[in-house]
Short mmCIF file of C-alpha atoms in Angstrom, two decimals:
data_model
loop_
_atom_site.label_atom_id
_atom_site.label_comp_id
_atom_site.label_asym_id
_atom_site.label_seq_id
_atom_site.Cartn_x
_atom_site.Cartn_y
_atom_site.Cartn_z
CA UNK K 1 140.48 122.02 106.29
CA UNK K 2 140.09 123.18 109.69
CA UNK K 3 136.78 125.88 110.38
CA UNK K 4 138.12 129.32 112.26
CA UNK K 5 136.26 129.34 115.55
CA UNK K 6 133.81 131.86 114.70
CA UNK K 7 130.04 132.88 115.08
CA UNK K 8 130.12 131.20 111.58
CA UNK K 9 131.03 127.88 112.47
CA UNK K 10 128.80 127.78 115.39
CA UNK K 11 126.15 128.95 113.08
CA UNK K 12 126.74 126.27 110.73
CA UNK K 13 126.21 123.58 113.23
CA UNK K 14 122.79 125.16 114.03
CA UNK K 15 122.12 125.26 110.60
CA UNK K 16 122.79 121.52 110.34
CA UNK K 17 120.39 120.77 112.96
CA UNK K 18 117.42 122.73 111.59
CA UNK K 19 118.06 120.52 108.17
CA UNK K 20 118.16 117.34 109.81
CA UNK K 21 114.85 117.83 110.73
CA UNK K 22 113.48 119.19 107.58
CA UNK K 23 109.66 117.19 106.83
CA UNK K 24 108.96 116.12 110.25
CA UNK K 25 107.96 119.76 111.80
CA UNK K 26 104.57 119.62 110.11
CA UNK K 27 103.96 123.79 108.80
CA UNK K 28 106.33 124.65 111.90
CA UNK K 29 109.48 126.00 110.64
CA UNK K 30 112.79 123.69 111.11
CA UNK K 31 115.34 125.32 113.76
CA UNK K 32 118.52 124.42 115.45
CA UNK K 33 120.08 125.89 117.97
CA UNK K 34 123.66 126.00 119.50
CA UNK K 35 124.34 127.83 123.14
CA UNK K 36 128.19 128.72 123.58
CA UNK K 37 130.06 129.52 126.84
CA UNK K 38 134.12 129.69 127.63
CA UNK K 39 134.51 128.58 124.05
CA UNK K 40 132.13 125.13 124.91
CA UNK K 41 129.56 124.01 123.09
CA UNK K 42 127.12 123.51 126.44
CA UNK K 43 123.74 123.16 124.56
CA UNK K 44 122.35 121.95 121.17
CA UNK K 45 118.96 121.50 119.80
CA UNK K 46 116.45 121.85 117.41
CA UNK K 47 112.95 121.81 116.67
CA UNK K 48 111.67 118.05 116.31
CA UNK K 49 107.71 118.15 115.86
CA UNK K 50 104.90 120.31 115.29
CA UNK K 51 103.25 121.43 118.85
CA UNK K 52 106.80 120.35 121.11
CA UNK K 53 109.76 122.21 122.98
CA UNK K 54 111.34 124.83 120.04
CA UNK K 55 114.96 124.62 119.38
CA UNK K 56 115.87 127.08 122.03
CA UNK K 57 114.60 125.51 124.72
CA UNK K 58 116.17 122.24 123.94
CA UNK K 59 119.34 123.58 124.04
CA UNK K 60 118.33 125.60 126.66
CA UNK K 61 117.86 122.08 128.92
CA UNK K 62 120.92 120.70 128.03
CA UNK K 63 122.85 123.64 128.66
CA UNK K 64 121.44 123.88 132.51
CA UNK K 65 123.42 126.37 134.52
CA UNK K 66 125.81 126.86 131.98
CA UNK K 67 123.23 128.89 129.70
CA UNK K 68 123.48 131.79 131.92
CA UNK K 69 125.81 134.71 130.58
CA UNK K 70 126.47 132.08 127.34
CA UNK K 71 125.77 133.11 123.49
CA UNK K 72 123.19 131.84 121.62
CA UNK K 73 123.10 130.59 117.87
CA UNK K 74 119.74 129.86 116.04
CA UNK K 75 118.57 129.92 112.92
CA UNK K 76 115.48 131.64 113.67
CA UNK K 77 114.31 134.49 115.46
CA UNK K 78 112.72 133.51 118.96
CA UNK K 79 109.21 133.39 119.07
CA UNK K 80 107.17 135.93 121.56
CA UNK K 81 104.10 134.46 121.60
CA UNK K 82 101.85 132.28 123.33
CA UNK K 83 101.00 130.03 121.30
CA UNK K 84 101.35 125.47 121.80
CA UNK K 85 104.25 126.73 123.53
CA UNK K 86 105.31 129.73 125.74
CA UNK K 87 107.59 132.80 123.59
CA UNK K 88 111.33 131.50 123.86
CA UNK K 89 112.04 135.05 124.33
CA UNK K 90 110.85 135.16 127.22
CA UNK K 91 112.82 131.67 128.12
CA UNK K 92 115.93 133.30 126.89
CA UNK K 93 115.33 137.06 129.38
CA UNK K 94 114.93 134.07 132.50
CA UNK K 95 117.63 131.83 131.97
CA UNK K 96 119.99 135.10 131.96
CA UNK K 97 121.65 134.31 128.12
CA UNK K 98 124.49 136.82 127.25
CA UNK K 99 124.25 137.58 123.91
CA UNK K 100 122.01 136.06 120.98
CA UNK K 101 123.10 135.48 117.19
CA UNK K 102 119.95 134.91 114.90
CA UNK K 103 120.34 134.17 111.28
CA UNK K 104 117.01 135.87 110.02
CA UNK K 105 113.91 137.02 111.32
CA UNK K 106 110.57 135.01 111.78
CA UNK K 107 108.34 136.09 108.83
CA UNK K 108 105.04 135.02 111.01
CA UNK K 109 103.26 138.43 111.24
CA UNK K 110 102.81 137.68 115.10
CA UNK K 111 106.57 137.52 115.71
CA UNK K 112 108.63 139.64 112.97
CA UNK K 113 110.81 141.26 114.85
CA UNK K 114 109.35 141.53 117.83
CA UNK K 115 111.22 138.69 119.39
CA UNK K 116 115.04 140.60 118.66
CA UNK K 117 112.87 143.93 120.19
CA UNK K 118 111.82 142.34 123.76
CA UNK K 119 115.16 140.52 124.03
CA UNK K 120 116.87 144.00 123.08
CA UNK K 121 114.62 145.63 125.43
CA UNK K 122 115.42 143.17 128.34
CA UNK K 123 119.78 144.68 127.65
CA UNK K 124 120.27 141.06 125.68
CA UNK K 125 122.76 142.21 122.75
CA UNK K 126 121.05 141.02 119.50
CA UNK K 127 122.62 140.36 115.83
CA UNK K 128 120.57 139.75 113.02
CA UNK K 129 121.68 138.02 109.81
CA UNK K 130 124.57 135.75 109.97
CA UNK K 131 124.02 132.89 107.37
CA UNK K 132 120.73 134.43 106.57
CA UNK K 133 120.31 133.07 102.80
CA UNK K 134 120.81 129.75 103.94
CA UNK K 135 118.62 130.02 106.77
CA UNK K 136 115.86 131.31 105.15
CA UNK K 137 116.35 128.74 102.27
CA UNK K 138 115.51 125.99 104.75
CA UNK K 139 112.16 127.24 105.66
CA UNK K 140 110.53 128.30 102.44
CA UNK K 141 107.72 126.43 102.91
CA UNK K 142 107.08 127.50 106.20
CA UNK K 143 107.31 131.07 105.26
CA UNK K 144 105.01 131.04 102.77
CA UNK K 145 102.39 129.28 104.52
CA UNK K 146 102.58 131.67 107.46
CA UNK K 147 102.22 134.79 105.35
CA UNK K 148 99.42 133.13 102.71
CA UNK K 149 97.92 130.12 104.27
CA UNK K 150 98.63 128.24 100.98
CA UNK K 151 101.04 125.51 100.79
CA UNK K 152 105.02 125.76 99.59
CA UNK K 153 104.87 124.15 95.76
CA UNK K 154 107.38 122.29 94.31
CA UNK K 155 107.71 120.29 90.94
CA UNK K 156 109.91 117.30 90.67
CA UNK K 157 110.69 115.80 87.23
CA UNK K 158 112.88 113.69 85.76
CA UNK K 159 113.01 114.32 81.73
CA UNK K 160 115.38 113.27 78.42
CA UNK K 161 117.79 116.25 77.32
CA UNK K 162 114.67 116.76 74.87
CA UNK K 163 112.31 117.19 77.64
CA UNK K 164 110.58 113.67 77.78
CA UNK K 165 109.58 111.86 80.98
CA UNK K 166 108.26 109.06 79.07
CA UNK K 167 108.05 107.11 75.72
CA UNK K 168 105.97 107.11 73.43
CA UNK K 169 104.56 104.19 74.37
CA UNK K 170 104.53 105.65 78.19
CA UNK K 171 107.54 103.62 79.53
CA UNK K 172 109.15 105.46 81.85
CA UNK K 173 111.39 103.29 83.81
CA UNK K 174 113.90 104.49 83.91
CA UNK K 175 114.91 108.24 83.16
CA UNK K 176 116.71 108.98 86.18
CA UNK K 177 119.90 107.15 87.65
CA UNK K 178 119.35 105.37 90.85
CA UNK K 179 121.19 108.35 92.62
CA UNK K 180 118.57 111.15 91.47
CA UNK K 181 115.66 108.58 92.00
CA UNK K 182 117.14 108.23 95.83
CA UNK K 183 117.12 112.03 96.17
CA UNK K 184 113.43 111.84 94.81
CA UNK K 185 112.23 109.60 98.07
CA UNK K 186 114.30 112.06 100.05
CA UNK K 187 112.18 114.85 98.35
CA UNK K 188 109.00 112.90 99.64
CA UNK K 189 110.50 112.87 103.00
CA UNK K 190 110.62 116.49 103.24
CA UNK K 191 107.25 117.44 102.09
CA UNK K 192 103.87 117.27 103.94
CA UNK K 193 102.26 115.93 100.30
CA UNK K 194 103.06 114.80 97.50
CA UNK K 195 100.39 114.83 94.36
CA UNK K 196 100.06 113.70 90.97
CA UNK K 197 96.92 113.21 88.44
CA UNK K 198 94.65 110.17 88.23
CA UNK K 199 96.19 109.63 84.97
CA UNK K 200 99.71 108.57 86.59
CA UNK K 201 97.92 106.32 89.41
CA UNK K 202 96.11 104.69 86.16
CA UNK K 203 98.85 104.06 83.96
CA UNK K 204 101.15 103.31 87.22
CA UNK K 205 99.52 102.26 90.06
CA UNK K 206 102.45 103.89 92.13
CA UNK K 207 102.42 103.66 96.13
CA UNK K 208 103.83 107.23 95.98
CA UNK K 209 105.71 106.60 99.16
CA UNK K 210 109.07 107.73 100.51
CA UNK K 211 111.41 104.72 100.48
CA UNK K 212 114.56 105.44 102.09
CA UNK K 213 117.43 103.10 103.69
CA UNK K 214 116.47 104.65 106.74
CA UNK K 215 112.78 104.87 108.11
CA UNK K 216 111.17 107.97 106.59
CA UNK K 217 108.00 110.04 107.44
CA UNK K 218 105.77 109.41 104.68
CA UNK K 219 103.64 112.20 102.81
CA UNK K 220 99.68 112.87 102.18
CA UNK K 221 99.21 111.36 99.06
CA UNK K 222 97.20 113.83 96.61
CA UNK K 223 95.02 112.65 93.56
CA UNK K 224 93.82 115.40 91.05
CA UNK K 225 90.76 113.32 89.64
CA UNK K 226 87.83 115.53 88.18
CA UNK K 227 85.60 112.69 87.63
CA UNK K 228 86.73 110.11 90.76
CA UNK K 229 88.54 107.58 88.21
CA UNK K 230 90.73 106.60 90.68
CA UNK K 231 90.30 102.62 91.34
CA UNK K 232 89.45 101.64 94.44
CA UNK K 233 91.74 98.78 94.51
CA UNK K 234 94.75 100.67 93.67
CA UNK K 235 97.40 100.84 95.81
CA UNK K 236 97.17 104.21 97.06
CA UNK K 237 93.87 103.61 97.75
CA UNK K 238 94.27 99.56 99.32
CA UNK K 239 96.53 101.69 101.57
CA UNK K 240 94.62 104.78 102.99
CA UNK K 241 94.08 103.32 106.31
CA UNK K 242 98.18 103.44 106.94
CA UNK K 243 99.48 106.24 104.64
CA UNK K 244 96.77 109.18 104.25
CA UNK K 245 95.07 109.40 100.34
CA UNK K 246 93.63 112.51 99.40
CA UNK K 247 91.41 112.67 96.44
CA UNK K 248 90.98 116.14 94.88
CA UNK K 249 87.81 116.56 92.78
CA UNK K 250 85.02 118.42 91.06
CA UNK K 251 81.94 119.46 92.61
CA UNK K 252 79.92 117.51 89.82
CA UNK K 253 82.10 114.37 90.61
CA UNK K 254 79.59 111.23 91.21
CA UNK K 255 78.57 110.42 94.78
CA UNK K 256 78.18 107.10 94.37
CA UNK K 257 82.15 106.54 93.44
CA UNK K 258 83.10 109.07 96.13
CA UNK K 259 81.17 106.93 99.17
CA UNK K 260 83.14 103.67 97.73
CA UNK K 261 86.55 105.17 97.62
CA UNK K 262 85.59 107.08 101.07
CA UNK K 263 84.54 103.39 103.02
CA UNK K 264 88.24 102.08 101.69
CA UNK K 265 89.65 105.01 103.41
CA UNK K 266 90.61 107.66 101.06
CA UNK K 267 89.53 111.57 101.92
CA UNK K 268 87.60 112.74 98.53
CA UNK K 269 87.93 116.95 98.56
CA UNK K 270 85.20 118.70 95.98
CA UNK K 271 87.67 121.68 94.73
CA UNK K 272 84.87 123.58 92.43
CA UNK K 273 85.49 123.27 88.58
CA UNK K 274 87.45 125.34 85.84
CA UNK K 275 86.18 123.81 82.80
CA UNK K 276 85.33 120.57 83.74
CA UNK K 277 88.40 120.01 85.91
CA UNK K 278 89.37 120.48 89.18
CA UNK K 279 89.95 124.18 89.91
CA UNK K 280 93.50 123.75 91.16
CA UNK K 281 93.62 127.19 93.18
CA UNK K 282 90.85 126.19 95.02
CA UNK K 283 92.45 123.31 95.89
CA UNK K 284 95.59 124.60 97.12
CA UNK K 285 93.19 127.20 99.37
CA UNK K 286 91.58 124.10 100.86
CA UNK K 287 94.78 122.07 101.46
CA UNK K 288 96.29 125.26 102.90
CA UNK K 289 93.24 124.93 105.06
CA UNK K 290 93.58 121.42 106.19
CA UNK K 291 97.17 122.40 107.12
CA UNK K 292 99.10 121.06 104.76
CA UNK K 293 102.29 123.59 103.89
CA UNK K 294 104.14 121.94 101.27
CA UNK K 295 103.49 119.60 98.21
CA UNK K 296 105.79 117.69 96.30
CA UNK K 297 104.24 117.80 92.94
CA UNK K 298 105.25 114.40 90.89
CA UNK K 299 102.42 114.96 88.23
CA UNK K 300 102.74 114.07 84.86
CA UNK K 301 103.37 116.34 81.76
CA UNK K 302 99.19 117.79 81.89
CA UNK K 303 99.62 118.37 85.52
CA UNK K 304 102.31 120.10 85.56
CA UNK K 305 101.97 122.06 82.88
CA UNK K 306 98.12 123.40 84.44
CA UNK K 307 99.57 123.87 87.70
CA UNK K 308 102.44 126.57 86.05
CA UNK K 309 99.86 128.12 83.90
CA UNK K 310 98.19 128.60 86.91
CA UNK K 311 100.64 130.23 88.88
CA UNK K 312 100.88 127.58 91.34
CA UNK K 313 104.54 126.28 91.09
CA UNK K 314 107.05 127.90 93.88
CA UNK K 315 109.77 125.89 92.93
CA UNK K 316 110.95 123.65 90.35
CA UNK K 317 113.99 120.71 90.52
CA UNK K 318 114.31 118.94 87.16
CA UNK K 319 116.59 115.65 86.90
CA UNK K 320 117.83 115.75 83.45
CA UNK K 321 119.50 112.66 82.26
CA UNK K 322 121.92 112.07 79.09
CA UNK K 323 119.64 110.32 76.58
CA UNK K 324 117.41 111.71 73.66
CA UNK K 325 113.53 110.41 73.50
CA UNK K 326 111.96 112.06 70.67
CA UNK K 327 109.42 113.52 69.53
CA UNK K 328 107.14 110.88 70.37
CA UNK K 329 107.62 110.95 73.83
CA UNK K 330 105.34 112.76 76.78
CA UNK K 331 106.57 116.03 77.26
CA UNK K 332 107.49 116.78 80.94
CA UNK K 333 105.40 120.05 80.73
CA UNK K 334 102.04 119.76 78.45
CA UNK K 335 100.78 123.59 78.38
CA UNK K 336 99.72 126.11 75.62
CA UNK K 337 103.25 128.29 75.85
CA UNK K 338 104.58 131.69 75.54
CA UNK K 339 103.92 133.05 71.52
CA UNK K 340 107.73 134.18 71.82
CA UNK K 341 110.91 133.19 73.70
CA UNK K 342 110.73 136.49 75.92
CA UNK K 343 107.11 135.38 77.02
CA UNK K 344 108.33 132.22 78.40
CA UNK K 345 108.42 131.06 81.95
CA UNK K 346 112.29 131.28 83.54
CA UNK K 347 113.70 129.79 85.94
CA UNK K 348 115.49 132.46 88.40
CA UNK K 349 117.95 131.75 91.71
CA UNK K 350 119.17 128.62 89.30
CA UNK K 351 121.28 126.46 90.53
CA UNK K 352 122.85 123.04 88.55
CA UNK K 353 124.45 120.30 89.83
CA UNK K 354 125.70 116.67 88.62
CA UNK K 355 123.96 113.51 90.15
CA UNK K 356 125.63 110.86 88.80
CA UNK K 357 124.98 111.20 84.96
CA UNK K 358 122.02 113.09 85.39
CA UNK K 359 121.77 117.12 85.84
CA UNK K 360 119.75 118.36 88.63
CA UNK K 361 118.62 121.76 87.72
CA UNK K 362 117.01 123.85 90.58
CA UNK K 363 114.92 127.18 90.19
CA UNK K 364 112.03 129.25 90.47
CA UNK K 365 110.01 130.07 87.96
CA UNK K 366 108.84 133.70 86.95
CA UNK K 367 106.87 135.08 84.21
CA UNK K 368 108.26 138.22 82.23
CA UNK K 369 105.42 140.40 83.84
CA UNK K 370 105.99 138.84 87.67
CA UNK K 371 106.23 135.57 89.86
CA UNK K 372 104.75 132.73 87.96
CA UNK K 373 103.59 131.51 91.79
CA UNK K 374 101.24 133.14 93.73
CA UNK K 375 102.22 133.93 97.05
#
């Protein structure tokens, strides 16, 4: 079916741009842009790497000449800032544009707003909104990085219709269909990190990389390990020196393992201690530190089910395929739970969709007295 020719549809190809570069903009937020004159597309672009040109300005290049008395689509509100690179606002006032369309406002505190005021100010007319659920879904991370300095959480599983990611005997291979496991290296793609417990690299000796038909940016590779059991010939350890390994520990963690697992390569990270294991809102404070603005969190039942008592899950997306475990299987979430069924955690903003034979089942979770993540 044919689009109407509409701020919509020009929208939507701006939107399309900002996704395709979803996992390679570092903590920057993923933009597109789309400049419009005489009922031409004259200028596309979008925002390809942490530190280069912003969306605007690539489409601001292309565009040439043509950008002057033209309307422009993006996704996000132009910065006004100096900050790797000079406020697109500013850009925008220069280069003469006609009339901008932004799909939501930047929720940096040093822009919000501000950008729509000085190009209002300059007698550029200004809408705000168009598309702006879908524009704001693309940059969750990113906005709440910006506003907290902690990194954008969200849990991956792939479980039984009775809640099992493993057997009893800890096979695992596998629950998913090859379509949802796919989607899963996609997943990686998109996230600065991805982390799981030591447990998993024991039992597993995963490379925890993206694998894709296509090449794919590959993520920081997180290790939750209170006492630094981690192997040093493992693979995500054999392979620091080309794909980054991050080892997450306790302050009482031995030295001695830390300086072997350091000379292979691997970055050990003392994160305090809650009880004799790693104090997992420290550590998201010191990866948020280190600049890391979203995790993929791949742990297994324990790890997950710590990191939502903890308040530390954002988001969750749950492959559920059509076979029954038992009882004797690992449970995908391993924590104490609510005393009644109104004290559990729900999932909210749920969507569910088919992948293959499996269910992929998409939420956020929140406690009946508030957000189960702290933002």
């Amino acid at each position: 079916m044919l689009q109407p020719i509409d701020d919509a549809m020009y929208m939507r190809l701006a939107l399309q741009l900002a996704e395709s570069t979803l996992g390679q903009t570092g903590v920057n937020p993923a933009v597109g842009c789309v400049i419009v004159k005489d009922g031409r597309i004259v200028g596309t672009g979008a925002h390809l790497r942490q530190g280069g040109p912003h969306a605007e300005i690539h489409a601001l290049r292309m565009a040439g000449a043509d950008a002057e008395g033209a309307t422009l689509y993006v996704t996000l509100e132009p910065c006004c800032h100096h900050g790797r690179t000079p406020p697109c606002a500013e850009r925008l006032i220069r280069e003469k544009i006609g009339r901008v369309v932004v799909a939501c406002l930047d929720p940096n505190p040093v822009v919000a707003g501000r950008g729509v005021a000085m190009l209002r100010e300059a007698g550029i007319p200004v809408e705000v909104g168009l598309m702006e659920r879908e524009a704001k879904a693309l940059n969750e991370p990113f906005a709440k990085f910006i506003t907290s300095g902690r990194p954008f959480v969200t849990l991956k599983a792939a479980c039984s219709l009775d809640g099992r990611i493993a057997a009893g005997t800890g096979d695992s291979k596998w629950i998913s269909n090859e379509a949802a496991r796919l989607e899963a290296h996609g997943l990686r793609h998109r996230h600065q990190a991805v982390m799981v417990g030591v447990e998993t690299v024991l039992k597993d000796d995963p490379r925890l990389t993206a694998r894709l038909p296509v090449s794919a940016l590959q993520p920081v590779r997180l290790i939750v390990d209170s006492a630094l059991r981690t192997p040093a010939d493992a693979a995500v350890v054999l392979t620091a020196d080309r794909v980054p390994t991050w080892i997450l520990t306790t302050e009482e963690a031995d030295a001695d393992k830390q300086r072997v697992l350091e000379r292979r390569g691997a970055v050990v990270i003392r994160c305090g201690s809650s009880g004799g294991r790693v104090d997992l809102d420290a550590a998201m404070a010191a990866l948020g530190s280190r600049g890391i603005g979203s995790i993929l969190l791949e742990g297994g039942g324990r790890l997950n089910g710590a990191m939502l008592e903890a308040g530390l899950v954002d988001k969750v997306v749950l492959y559920v395929a059509p076979i029954i475990v038992g009882a004797s299987g690992v449970p995908a979430f391993a924590l104490a739970g609510a005393e009644t069924v109104a004290g559990a955690i729900r999932l909210e903003r749920m969507t569910v969709e088919t992948v293959g034979d499996n269910i992929r089942v998409t939420g956020y979770p929140v406690r009946p007295d508030g957000p189960a993540a702290r933002h």
